Structures are given as structure tokens and as C-alpha cells.
Coordinates of C-alpha atoms in Angstrom, one line a residue:
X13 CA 99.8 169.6 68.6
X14 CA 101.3 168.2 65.4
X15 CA 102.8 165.3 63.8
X16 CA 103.6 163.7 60.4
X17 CA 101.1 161.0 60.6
X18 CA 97.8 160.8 63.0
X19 CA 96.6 157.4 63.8
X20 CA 93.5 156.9 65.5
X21 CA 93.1 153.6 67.6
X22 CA 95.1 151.3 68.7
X23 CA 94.1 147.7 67.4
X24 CA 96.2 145.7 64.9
X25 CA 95.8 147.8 62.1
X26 CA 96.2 151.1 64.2
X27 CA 99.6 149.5 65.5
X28 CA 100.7 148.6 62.1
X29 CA 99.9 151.9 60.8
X30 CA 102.1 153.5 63.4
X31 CA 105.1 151.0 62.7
X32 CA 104.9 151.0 59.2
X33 CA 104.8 154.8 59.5
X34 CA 107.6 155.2 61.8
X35 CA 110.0 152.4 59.6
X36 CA 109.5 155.4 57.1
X37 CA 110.8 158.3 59.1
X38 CA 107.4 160.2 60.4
X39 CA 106.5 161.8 63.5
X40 CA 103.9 159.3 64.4
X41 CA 101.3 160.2 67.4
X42 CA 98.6 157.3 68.0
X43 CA 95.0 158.8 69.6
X44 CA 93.0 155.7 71.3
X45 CA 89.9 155.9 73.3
X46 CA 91.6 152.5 74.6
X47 CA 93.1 152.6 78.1
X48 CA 93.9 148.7 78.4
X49 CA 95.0 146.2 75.4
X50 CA 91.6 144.1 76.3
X51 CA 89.0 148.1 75.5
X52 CA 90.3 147.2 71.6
X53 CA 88.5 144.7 69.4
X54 CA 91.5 143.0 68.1
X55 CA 92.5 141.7 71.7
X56 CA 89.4 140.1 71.7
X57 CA 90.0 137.7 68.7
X58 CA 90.4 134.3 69.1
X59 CA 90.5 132.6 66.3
X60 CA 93.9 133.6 64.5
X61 CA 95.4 134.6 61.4
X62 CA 95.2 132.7 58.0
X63 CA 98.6 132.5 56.1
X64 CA 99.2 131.5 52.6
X65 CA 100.6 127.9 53.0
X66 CA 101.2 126.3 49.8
X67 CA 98.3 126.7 47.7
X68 CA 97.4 130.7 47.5
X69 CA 95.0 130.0 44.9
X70 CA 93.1 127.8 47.3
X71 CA 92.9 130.2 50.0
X72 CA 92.0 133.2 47.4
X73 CA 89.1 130.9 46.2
X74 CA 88.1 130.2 49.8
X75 CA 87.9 134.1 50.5
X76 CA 85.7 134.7 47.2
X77 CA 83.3 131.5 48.1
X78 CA 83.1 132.8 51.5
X79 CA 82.2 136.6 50.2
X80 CA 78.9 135.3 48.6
X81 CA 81.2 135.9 45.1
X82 CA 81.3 139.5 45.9
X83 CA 85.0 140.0 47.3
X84 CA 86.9 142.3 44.9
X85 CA 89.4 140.4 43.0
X86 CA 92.3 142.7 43.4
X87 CA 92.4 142.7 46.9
X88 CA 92.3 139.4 48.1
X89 CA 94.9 138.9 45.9
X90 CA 96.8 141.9 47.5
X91 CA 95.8 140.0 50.7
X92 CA 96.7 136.6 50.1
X93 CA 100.3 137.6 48.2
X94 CA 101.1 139.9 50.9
X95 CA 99.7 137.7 54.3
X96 CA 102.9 135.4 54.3
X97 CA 105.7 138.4 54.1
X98 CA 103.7 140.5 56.4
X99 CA 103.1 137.9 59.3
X100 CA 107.0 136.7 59.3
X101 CA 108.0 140.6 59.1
X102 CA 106.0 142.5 61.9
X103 CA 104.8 139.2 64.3
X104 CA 107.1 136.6 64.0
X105 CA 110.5 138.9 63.1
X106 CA 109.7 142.4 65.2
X107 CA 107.0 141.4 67.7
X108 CA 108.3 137.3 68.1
X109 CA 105.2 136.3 68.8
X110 CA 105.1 132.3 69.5
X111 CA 102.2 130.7 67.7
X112 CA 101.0 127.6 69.1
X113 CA 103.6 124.6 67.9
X114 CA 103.2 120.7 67.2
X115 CA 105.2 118.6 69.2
X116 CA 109.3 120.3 69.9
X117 CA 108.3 123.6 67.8
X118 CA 110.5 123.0 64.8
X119 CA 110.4 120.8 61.8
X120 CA 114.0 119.9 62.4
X121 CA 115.7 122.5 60.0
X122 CA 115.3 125.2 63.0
X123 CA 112.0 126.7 61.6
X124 CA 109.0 126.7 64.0
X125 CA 106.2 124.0 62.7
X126 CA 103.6 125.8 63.8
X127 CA 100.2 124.2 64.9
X128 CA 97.9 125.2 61.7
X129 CA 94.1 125.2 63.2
X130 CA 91.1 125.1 60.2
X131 CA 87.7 127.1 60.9
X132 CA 84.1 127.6 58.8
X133 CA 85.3 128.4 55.1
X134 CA 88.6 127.2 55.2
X135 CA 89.7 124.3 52.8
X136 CA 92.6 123.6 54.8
X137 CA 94.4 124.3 57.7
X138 CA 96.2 127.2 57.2
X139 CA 95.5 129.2 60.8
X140 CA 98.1 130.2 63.5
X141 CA 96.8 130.9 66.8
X142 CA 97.9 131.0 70.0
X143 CA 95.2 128.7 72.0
X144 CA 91.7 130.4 71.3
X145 CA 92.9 133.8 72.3
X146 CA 95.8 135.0 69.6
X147 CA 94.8 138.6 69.5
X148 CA 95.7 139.2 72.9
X149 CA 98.7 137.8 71.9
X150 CA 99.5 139.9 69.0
X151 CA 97.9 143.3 70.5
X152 CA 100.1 143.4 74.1
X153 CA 103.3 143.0 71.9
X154 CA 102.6 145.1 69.7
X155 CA 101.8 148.1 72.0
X156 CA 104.4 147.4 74.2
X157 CA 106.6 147.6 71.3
X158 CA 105.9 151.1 69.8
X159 CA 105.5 152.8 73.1
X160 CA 109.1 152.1 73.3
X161 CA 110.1 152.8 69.8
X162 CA 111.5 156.1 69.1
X163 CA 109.0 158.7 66.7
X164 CA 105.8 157.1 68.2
X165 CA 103.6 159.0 70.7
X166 CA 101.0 157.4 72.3
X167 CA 98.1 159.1 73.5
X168 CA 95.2 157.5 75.4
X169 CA 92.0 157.6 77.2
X170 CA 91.7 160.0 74.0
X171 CA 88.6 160.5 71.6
X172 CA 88.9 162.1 67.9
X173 CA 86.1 164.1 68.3
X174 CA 85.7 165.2 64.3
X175 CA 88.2 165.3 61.3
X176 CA 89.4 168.9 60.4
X177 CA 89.7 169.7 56.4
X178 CA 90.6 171.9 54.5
X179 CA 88.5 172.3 51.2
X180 CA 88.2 168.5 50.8
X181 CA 91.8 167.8 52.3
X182 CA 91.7 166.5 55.7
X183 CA 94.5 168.0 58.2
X184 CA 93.8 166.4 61.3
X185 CA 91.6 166.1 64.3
X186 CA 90.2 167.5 67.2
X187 CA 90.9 165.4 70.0
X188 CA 89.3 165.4 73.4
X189 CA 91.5 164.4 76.2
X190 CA 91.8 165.4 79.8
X191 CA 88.2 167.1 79.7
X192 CA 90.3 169.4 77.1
X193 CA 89.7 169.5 73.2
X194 CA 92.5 170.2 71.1
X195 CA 93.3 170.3 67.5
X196 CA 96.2 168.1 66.3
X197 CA 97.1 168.9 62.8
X198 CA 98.4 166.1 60.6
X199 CA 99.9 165.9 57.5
X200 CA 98.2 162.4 57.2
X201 CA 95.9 161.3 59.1
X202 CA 94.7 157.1 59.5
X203 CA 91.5 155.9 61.0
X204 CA 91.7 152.2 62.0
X205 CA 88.7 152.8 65.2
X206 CA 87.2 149.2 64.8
X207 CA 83.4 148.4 64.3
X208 CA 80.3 149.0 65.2
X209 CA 79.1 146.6 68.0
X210 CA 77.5 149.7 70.3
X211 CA 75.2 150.0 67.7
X212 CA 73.8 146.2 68.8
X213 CA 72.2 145.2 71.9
X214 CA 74.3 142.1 71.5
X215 CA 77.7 141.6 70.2
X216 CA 81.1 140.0 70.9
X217 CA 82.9 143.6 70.7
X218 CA 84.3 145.6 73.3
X219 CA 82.1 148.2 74.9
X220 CA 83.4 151.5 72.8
X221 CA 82.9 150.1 69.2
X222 CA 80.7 153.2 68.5
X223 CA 81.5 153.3 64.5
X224 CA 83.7 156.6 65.5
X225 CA 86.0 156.0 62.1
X226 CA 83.1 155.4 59.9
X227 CA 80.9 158.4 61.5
X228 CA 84.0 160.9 61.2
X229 CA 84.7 160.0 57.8
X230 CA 81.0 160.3 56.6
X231 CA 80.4 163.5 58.1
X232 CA 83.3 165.0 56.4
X233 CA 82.4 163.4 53.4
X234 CA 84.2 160.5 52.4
X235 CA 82.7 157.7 50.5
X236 CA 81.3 154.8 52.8
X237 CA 79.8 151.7 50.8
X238 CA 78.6 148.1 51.7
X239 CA 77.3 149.0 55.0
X240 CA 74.5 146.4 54.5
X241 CA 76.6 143.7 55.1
X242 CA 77.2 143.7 59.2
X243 CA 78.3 139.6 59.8
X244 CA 77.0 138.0 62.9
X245 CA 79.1 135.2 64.7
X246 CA 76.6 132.3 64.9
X247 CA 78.0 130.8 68.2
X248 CA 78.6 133.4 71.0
X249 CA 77.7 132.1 74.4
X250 CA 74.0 132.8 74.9
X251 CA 73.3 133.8 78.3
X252 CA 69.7 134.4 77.9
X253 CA 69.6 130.9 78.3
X254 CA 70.1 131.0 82.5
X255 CA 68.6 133.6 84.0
X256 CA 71.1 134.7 86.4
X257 CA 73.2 135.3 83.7
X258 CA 74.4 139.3 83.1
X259 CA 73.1 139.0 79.1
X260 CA 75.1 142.4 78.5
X261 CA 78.1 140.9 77.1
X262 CA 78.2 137.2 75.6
X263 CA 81.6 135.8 74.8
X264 CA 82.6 134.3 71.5
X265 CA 82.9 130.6 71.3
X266 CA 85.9 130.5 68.5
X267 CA 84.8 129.0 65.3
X268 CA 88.1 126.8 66.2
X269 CA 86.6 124.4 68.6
X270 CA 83.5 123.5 65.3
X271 CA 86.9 123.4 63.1
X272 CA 88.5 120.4 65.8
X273 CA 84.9 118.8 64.8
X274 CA 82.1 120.3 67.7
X275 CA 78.5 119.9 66.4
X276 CA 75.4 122.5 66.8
X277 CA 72.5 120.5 68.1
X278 CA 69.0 122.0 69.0
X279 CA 66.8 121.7 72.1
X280 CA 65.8 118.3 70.6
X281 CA 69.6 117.2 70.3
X282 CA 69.4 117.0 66.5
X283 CA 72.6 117.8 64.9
X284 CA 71.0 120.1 62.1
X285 CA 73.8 121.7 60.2
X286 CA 74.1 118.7 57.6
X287 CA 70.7 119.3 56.3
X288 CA 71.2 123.1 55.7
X289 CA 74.8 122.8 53.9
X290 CA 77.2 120.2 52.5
X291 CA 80.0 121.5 54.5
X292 CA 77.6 121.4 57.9
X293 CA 79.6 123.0 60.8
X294 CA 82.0 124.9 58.6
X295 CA 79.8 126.1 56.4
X296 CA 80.8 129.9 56.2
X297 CA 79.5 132.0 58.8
X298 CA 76.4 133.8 57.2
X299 CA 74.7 130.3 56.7
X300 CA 75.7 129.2 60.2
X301 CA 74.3 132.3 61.6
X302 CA 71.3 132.1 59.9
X303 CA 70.8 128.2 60.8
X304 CA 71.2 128.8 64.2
X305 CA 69.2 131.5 64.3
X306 CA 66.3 129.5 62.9
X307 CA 66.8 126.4 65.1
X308 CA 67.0 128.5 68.0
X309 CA 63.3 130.3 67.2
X310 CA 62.1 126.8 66.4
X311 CA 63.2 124.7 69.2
X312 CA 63.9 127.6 71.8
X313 CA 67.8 126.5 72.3
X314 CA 71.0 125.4 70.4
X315 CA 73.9 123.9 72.1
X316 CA 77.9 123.4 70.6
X317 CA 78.6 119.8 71.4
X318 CA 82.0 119.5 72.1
X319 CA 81.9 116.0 73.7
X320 CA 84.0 114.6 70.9
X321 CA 87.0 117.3 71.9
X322 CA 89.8 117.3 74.7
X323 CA 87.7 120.8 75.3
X324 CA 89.8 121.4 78.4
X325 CA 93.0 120.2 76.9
X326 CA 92.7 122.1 73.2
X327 CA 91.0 125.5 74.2
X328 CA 91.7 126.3 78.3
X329 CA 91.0 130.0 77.8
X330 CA 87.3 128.9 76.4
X331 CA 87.1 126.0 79.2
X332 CA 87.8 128.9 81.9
X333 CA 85.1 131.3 80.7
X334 CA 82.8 128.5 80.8
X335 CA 83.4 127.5 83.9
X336 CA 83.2 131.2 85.3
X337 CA 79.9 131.2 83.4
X338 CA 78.5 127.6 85.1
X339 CA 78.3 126.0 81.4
X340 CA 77.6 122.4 81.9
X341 CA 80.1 121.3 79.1
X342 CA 78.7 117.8 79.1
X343 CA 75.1 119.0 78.5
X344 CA 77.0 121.5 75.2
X345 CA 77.8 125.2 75.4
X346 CA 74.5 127.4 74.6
X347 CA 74.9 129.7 72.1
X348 CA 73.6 132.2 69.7
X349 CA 74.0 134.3 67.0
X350 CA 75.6 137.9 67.8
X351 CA 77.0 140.9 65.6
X352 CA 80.0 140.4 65.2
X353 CA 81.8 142.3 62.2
X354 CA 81.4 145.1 59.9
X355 CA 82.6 144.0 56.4
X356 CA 81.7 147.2 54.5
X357 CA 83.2 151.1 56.0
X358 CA 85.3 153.7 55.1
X359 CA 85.9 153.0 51.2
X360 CA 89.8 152.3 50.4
X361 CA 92.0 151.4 47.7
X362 CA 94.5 149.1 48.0
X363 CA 97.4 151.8 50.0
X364 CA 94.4 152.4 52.3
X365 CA 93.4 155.7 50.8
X366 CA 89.8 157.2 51.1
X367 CA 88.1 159.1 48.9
X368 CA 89.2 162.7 50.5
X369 CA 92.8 163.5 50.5
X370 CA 95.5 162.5 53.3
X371 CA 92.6 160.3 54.9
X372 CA 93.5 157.1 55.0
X373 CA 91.9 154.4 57.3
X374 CA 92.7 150.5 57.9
X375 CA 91.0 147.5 59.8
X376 CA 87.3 146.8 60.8
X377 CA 86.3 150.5 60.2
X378 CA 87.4 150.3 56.7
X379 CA 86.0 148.9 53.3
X380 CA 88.9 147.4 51.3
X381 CA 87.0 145.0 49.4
X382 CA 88.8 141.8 50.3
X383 CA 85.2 140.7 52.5
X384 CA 82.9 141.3 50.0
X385 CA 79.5 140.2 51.7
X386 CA 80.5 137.9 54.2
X387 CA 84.1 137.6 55.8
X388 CA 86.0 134.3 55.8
X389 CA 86.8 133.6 59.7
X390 CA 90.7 134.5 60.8
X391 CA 91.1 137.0 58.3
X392 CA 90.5 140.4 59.9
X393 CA 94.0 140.3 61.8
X394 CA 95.4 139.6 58.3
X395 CA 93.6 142.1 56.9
X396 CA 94.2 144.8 59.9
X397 CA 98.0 143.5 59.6
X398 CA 98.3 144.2 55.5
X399 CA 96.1 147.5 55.0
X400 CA 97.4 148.7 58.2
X401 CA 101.2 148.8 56.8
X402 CA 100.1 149.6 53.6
X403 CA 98.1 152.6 54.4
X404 CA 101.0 153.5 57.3
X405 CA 104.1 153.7 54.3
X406 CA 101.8 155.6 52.1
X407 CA 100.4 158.3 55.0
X408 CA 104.0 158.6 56.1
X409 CA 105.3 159.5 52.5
X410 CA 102.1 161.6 51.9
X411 CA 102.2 163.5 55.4
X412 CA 106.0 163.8 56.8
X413 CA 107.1 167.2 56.7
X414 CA 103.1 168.2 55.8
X415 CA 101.6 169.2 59.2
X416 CA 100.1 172.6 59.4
X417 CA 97.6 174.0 61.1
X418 CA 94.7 175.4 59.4
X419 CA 91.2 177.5 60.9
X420 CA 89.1 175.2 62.9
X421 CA 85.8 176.2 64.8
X422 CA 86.0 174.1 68.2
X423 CA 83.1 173.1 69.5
X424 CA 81.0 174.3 71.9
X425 CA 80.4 173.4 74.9
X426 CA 77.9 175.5 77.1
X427 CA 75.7 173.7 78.6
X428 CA 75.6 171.5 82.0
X429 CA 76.8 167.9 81.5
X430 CA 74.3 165.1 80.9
X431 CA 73.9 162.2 83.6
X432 CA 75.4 159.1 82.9
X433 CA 72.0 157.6 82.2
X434 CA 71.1 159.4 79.5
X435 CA 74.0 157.5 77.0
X436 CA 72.8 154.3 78.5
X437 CA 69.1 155.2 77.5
X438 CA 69.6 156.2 74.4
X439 CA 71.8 153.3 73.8
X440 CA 69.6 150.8 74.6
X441 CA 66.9 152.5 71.8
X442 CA 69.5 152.1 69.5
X443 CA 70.3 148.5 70.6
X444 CA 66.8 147.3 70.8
X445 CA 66.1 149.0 67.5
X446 CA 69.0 147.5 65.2
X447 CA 68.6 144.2 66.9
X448 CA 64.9 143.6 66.3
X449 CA 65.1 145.4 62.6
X450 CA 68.3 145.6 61.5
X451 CA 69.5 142.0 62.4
X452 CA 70.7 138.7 60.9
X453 CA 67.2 138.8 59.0
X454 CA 65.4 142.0 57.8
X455 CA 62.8 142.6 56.2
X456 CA 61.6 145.6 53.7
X457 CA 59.1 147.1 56.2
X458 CA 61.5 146.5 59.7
X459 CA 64.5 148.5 57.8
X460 CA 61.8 151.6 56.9
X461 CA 60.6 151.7 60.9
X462 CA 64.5 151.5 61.6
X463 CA 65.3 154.1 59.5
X464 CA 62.4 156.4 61.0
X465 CA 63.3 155.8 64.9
X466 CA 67.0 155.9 64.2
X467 CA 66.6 159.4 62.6
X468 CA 64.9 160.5 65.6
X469 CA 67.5 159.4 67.8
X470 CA 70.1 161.1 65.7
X471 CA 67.9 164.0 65.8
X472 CA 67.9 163.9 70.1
X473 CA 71.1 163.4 69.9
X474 CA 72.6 166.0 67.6
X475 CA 70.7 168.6 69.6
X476 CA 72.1 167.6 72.6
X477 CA 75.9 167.4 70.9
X478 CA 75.8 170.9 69.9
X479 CA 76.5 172.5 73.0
X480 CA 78.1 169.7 75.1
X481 CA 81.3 168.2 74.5
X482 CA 81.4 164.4 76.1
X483 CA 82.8 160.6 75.1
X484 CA 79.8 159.5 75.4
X485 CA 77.7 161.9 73.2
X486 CA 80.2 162.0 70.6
X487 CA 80.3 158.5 70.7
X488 CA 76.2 158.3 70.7
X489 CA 76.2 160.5 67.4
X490 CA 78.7 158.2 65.7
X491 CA 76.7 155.0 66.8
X492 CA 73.5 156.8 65.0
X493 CA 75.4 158.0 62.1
X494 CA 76.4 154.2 61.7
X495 CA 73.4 153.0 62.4
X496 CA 71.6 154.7 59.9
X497 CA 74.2 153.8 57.1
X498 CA 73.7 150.7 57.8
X499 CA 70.0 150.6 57.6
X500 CA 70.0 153.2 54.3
X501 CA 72.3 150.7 52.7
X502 CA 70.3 147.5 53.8
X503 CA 66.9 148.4 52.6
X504 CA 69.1 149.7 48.8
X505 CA 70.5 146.1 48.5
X506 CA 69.5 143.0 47.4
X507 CA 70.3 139.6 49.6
X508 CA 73.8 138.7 49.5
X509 CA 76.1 137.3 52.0
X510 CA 75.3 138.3 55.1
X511 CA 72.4 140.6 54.3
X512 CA 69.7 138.7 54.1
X513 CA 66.7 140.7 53.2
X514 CA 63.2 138.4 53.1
X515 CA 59.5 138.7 53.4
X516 CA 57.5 139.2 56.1
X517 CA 57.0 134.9 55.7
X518 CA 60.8 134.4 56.0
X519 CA 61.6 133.3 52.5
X520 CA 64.5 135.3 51.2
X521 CA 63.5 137.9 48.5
X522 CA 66.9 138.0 46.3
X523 CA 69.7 136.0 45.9
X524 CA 71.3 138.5 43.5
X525 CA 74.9 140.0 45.0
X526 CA 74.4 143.7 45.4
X527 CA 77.3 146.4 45.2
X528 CA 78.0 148.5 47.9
X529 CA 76.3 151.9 48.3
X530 CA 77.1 155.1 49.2
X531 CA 73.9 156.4 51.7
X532 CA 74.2 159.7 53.2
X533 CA 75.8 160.5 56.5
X534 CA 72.4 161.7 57.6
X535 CA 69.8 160.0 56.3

């Protein structure tokens, strides 16, 4: 199989990579593990999508104070110049997505006057959403749009297995699908494959967010930096709280409903955001996390108070899960910090290009810079949206016409197939093990012991992988291979953002912002 451009996933940026390569004339085929919208990551988000209003500046300097001062100058300004165009283009011109509204819609000239939400970081309100659930919004469009458009192939229920190069060129990838593994040679080739959240016992991501994109690109060599900095949501429903709770999956409480004014008490009812930072609930979300974290271990429980709210009224989808979940919203929402986002990946300039030629990724799996140590909340649709095009018109003028197949060893696959258990097993390991050392708070000796167990779980793995071909074992390596970036690249930096390094005591052992490293694939 061949085509000008090779897109792997299907979230926002993997959709905007595919449109913005097709507007330019290429053969696009699109290679998701996805199935449904909901299996992708970008579904999932709630919040929005932040839009320069009228001040750019402002929200530029909100993305920077956010980042810990780490975010790289150039592209938050690429992404604040670039949010307006790009959201009125694809989502309100080609995909007519209808944000939420104030009053009749308009503003009385005919243009909408769209219902502008504020969340942790934000200055002002600068955020369109629909309700608390936009990416579902945005994604189901969106898909439903290029399966229709003409020089876009979808292909699902699909995994990129590895990247295939060509002395330090990358021409594709094999691709398992139907039980089948088959090369598809690319004359560019974009990863946009989401996060990492397999790698945690607990996070708000879609089951499937294995760190494929990163993993791939590692392997074959592409520079990965600022793995370190994973950032964990510091209100996703805890269900560890009721014990006939399935704790598998907690849902995300938007960062909306503390932006409409809901506190975070603990198990004593004391409200203790204002004591930890002037700008208490909205506070960015490393310091939130971090305080919740703490008031949680000290009191044994922290609840969202959203008594002040119309909860029902302003956030229904949020109201509904509670109620499937039997939250008592008079008594608060109980919640907890979970991982939540990678900030660092795939390194990238600012047309989405890697380090290895015709490799080009966009979204959650990639570093662009714009995040620095700590992402500002409702930018990662915005981000997704602007790499994803960018990276999409450059891989379609690098690739069309380019496709050619080159000498690939496919793998083997000789041995009996593994029982379902043994992914789940070796999940959990990995889970239990990046959870209790590689978490919101780490510490010098915790990163060593992770770094130890996760190379022995790579090493179990890998031996396994080399004569079975399976989702899930590919998908276990790539979680390891993640994993172990992220631990190499924690225990290299100092504190910043949401890496927070400290001493066995708790007390944080650097404040200093760290660069981004470049650990080995197999550390």
C-alpha cells in the first residue's frame, strides 16, 4: 500500500493533518487503532479551545506563566497568532461546529457571540466550548467530514506496528490490520497517536494511549526531549473514595466548573487553595495538582464544591456522570489528582518536523515547545488544531508524488499467541510502578527503583515481541519504551513545572527550570 502522506491516529491533530494534506493535493491514508470517535483522546476533552480575543499578548503571557517560564517563545507565538485563523477556518468555516452562545447567538451584526468560559491560568475568558464536552464536538465532525472527502482513506481498528527508514529517512510503516501486517510506504509520514495514560494506573485518557508515536519515533531514532514533564489533572473524580466504585477509569471534572467559581475543600471542609496560591482555584494546574495531592494524604479526602453553581443547569454532561456514579452533589464531587497530559514527545519545529527526515508528528505525542513544563488548560485542541495543519501542508508538499517502497524485514511471528492476561499483568506492573514512583511527586531514589523494574519489564516484554506479532504486545513495548523516557528524563532534570522532584521529607529539591533531554529509547 502507498500514499503521498501517512497519518497515524485520528484525534484532532491526526484529522487536521489529513485535511490540511488533502487541501494540498496528496493521496492521504489515515492508520487509527481507533474504532469509535470516543477510543481517541481528543473526544474526551471537555474543557475547550482558547482563542486569541483581543489581547494576544495577554494570552501569550498566560501560556509562559503557566509553563513554569519554560515555554519556547517562538511557538506560543506561532500559537497564539495562528489560534484565531485556524479555529474560524477548519471548525467554524469547514466543520460548522456550534460553540456554546449567550443569549440569541449573535451580537446583532450576524456573527455568533459565543459563550467565552475562563479556566486555571487564564486571565480572561477567552474559551469556546460546547457544554463541558467540546471535543466530542469537534472530533465526530471532523471524521465524518474526511471520510467523505475525496483523497482521504481511512483505515481503522489499525496499529503502526514500527516506522520503516531508509538510512535516516523514514518511508512509512508497517501496519497491522486484519491479523495481517503490511508495509505502507509513504512519501511523508505524520504521527499525531496521543499520550501516554497506559503507562498510569490512573488517568483520564482513553484505554490505548500506549505512547505508540513517541515509542516508534525513538526506536528509529528521532530526538524525544522533556519527557519529565507528564501534567496531572488535579480534579478527576476519585472513585477510590466508595468502594463499590470500578476505580479503573475516573472521569475528568472540567477545570470549567472551578473557572464558574467551585471551591476544593478537604475532609475537614476547609477551602485550602487560598493559602497555597494568590489565584486559589485557578491557580495553574501543576500547583492545583500538587495541593490536592497533599490535602488528600493529610486529611484522607478533597471534595469540588460546586454549591455556589447552577451545576445541573451550566455542565449537564458532568451532572449525568455524577449521577451515574451516585455523587452526592450537595456533599461536593470527590476528586483526585490523575495523569493527565504529556507536555514533552516527539521533538518538532514549528511545520511539525522531527529530527529524521519525512517524519513529521503533531498533538499530544509531540514536543513543539508551546507547553514548556506545565500546559495552560484548553490549549491542546488549539495546539493539535495548529501543528496538525502545519505539519499536514508541509508533509503533503514534502511527500506527494514521493511514495516508494524500499527493503523491509517484517516481523516475525512464530510463536503461539499470548492469553489476554498476560497484557493486563504486565500492565498493571507498569501502572503500579509509574504511579507510586514516577507520579505528581518523585523523588531521586523512587525514579532509580523505576528505572530498574521498568527495564525489566521492557526486557519480558521485548523477548516476548520478537516472535509474536499482537496490539497488545506492541502496544506493551511502546508503553515501556515511554515509560522509561520518562523516568530517564525525570531523574536528569531539575524541578520545574510539573516535575516536581523533592526529598525523601517532601520539600522540593530545585526550583531551577530544566531543558528538555534527549534519554535513550532503551535505557
Amino acid at each position: 500500500m502507498k500514499a503521498d502522506v501517512l497519518v497515524v491516529g485520528s484525534g484532532i491533530a491526526g484529522c487536521a493533518a489529513a485535511l490540511a494534506a488533502a487541501r494540498e493535493g496528496a493521496d492521504v491514508l489515515v492508520v487509527t487503532k481507533a474504532t469509535e470517535p470516543e477510543d481517541a483522546a481528543s473526544d474526551w476533552a471537555q474543557g475547550g479551545i482558547a482563542v486569541t480575543q483581543s489581547a494576544p499578548e495577554e494570552f501569550a503571557a498566560d501560556i509562559r506563566r503557566a509553563s513554569d517560564g519554560t515555554a519556547d517563545p517562538e511557538a506560543v507565538e506561532t500559537l497564539v497568532s495562528e489560534s484565531r485563523a485556524v479555529v474560524e477556518d477548519v471548525l467554524l468555516g469547514t466543520l460548522e461546529v456550534e460553540f456554546d452562545a449567550v443569549g440569541g447567538g449573535t451580537d446583532g451584526t450576524g456573527a455568533a457571540d459565543f459563550d467565552l468560559a475562563r479556566e486555571a491560568g487564564h486571565s480572561s475568558r477567552r474559551i469556546l466550548h460546547v457544554d463541558a464536552s467540546t471535543g466530542a464536538h469537534v472530533l465526530r465532525p471532523f471524521l465524518q467530514h474526511l471520510s467523505a472527502r475525496d483523497g482521504v482513506r481511512i483505515v481503522d481498528d489499525a496499529t503502526a506496528l514500527d516506522l520503516l527508514t531508509e538510512e535516516g529517512t523514514v518511508r512509512g510503516a508497517t501496519v497491522l490490520a486484519d491479523g495481517e501486517v503490511e508495509p505502507v510506504f509513504a512519501g511523508a509520514t505524520v504521527l499525531a497517536t496521543g499520550g501516554i495514560g497506559d503507562c498510569y494506573a490512573r488517568s483520564t485518557n482513553p484505554a490505548g494511549a500506549t505512547g505508540d508515536g513517541v515509542a516508534m519515533a525513538a526506536l528509529a531514532g528521532a530526538t524525544v526531549s522533556d519527557m519529565q514533564y507528564v501534567q496531572f489533572h488535579p480534579t478527576a473524580y476519585d472513585p477510590r473514595t466508595d468502594p463499590q466504585a470500578d476505580d479503573a477509569q475516573p472521569f475528568l471534572v472540567s477545570e470549567a466548573v472551578r473557572g464558574e467559581g467551585a471551591a476544593l475543600r478537604d475532609a475537614d471542609g476547609r477551602r485550602f487553595m487560598p493559602d497555597v496560591h494568590e489565584d486559589a482555584e485557578l491557580a495553574p494546574r501543576d500547583v492545583v495538582a500538587r495541593a490536592v495531592s497533599r490535602a488528600r494524604d493529610r486529611t484522607g479526602r478533597v471534595v469540588l464544591d460546586a454549591s455556589d453553581l447552577d451545576f445541573r443547569e451550566e455542565f449537564p454532561d458532568l451532572a449525568a456522570l455524577c449521577d451515574d456514579r451516585g455523587v452526592d452533589l450537595d456533599a461536593g464531587i470527590p476528586v483526585a489528582p490523575s495523569e493527565h497530559f504529556l507536555c514533552g514527545g516527539v521533538a518538532v519545529d514549528d511545520r511539525g518536523r522531527t529530527s529524521l527526515s519525512r517524519l513529521f508528528a503533531a498533538g499530544e505525542c509531540a514536543r513543539t515547545g508551546v507547553h514548556g513544563a506545565n500546559r495552560l488548560a484548553s490549549t491542546s485542541l488549539l495546539e493539535g488544531l495548529v501543528w496538525g495543519v502545519r505539519a499536514g501542508e508541509t508533509a503533503a508538499e514534502r511527500g506527494r508524488g514521493e511514495a516508494e517502497a524500499v527493503e523491509y524485514a517484517s516481523p516475525r511471528d512464530s510463536d503461539p499467541a499470548l492469553p489476554d492476561a498476560f497484557a493486563d499483568t504486565k500492565f498493571d506492573r507498569l501502572g503500579r510502578t509509574m504511579d507510586g514512583f514516577v507520579g505528581i511527586e518523585r523523588t531521586p531514589d523512587g525514579l532509580g527503583t523505576a528505572r530498574a523494574r521498568l527495564r525489566r519489564l521492557k526486557g519480558e516484554v521485548d523477548a516476548y515481541a520478537r516472535t509474536r506479532v499482537s496490539r497488545s504486545i506492541y502496544e506493551l513495548r511502546n508503553a515501556c519504551v515511554s515509560s522509561l523516557l520518562v523516568a530517564r528524563a525525570a531523574a536528569d532534570a531539575p524541578s520545574a513545572g510539573c516535575h516536581s522532584l523533592v526529598d525523601p521529607d517532601g520539600s522540593e529539591e530545585s526550583d531551577d527550570a530544566g531543558q528538555g533531554v534527549t534519554p535513550r529509547a532503551d535505557d
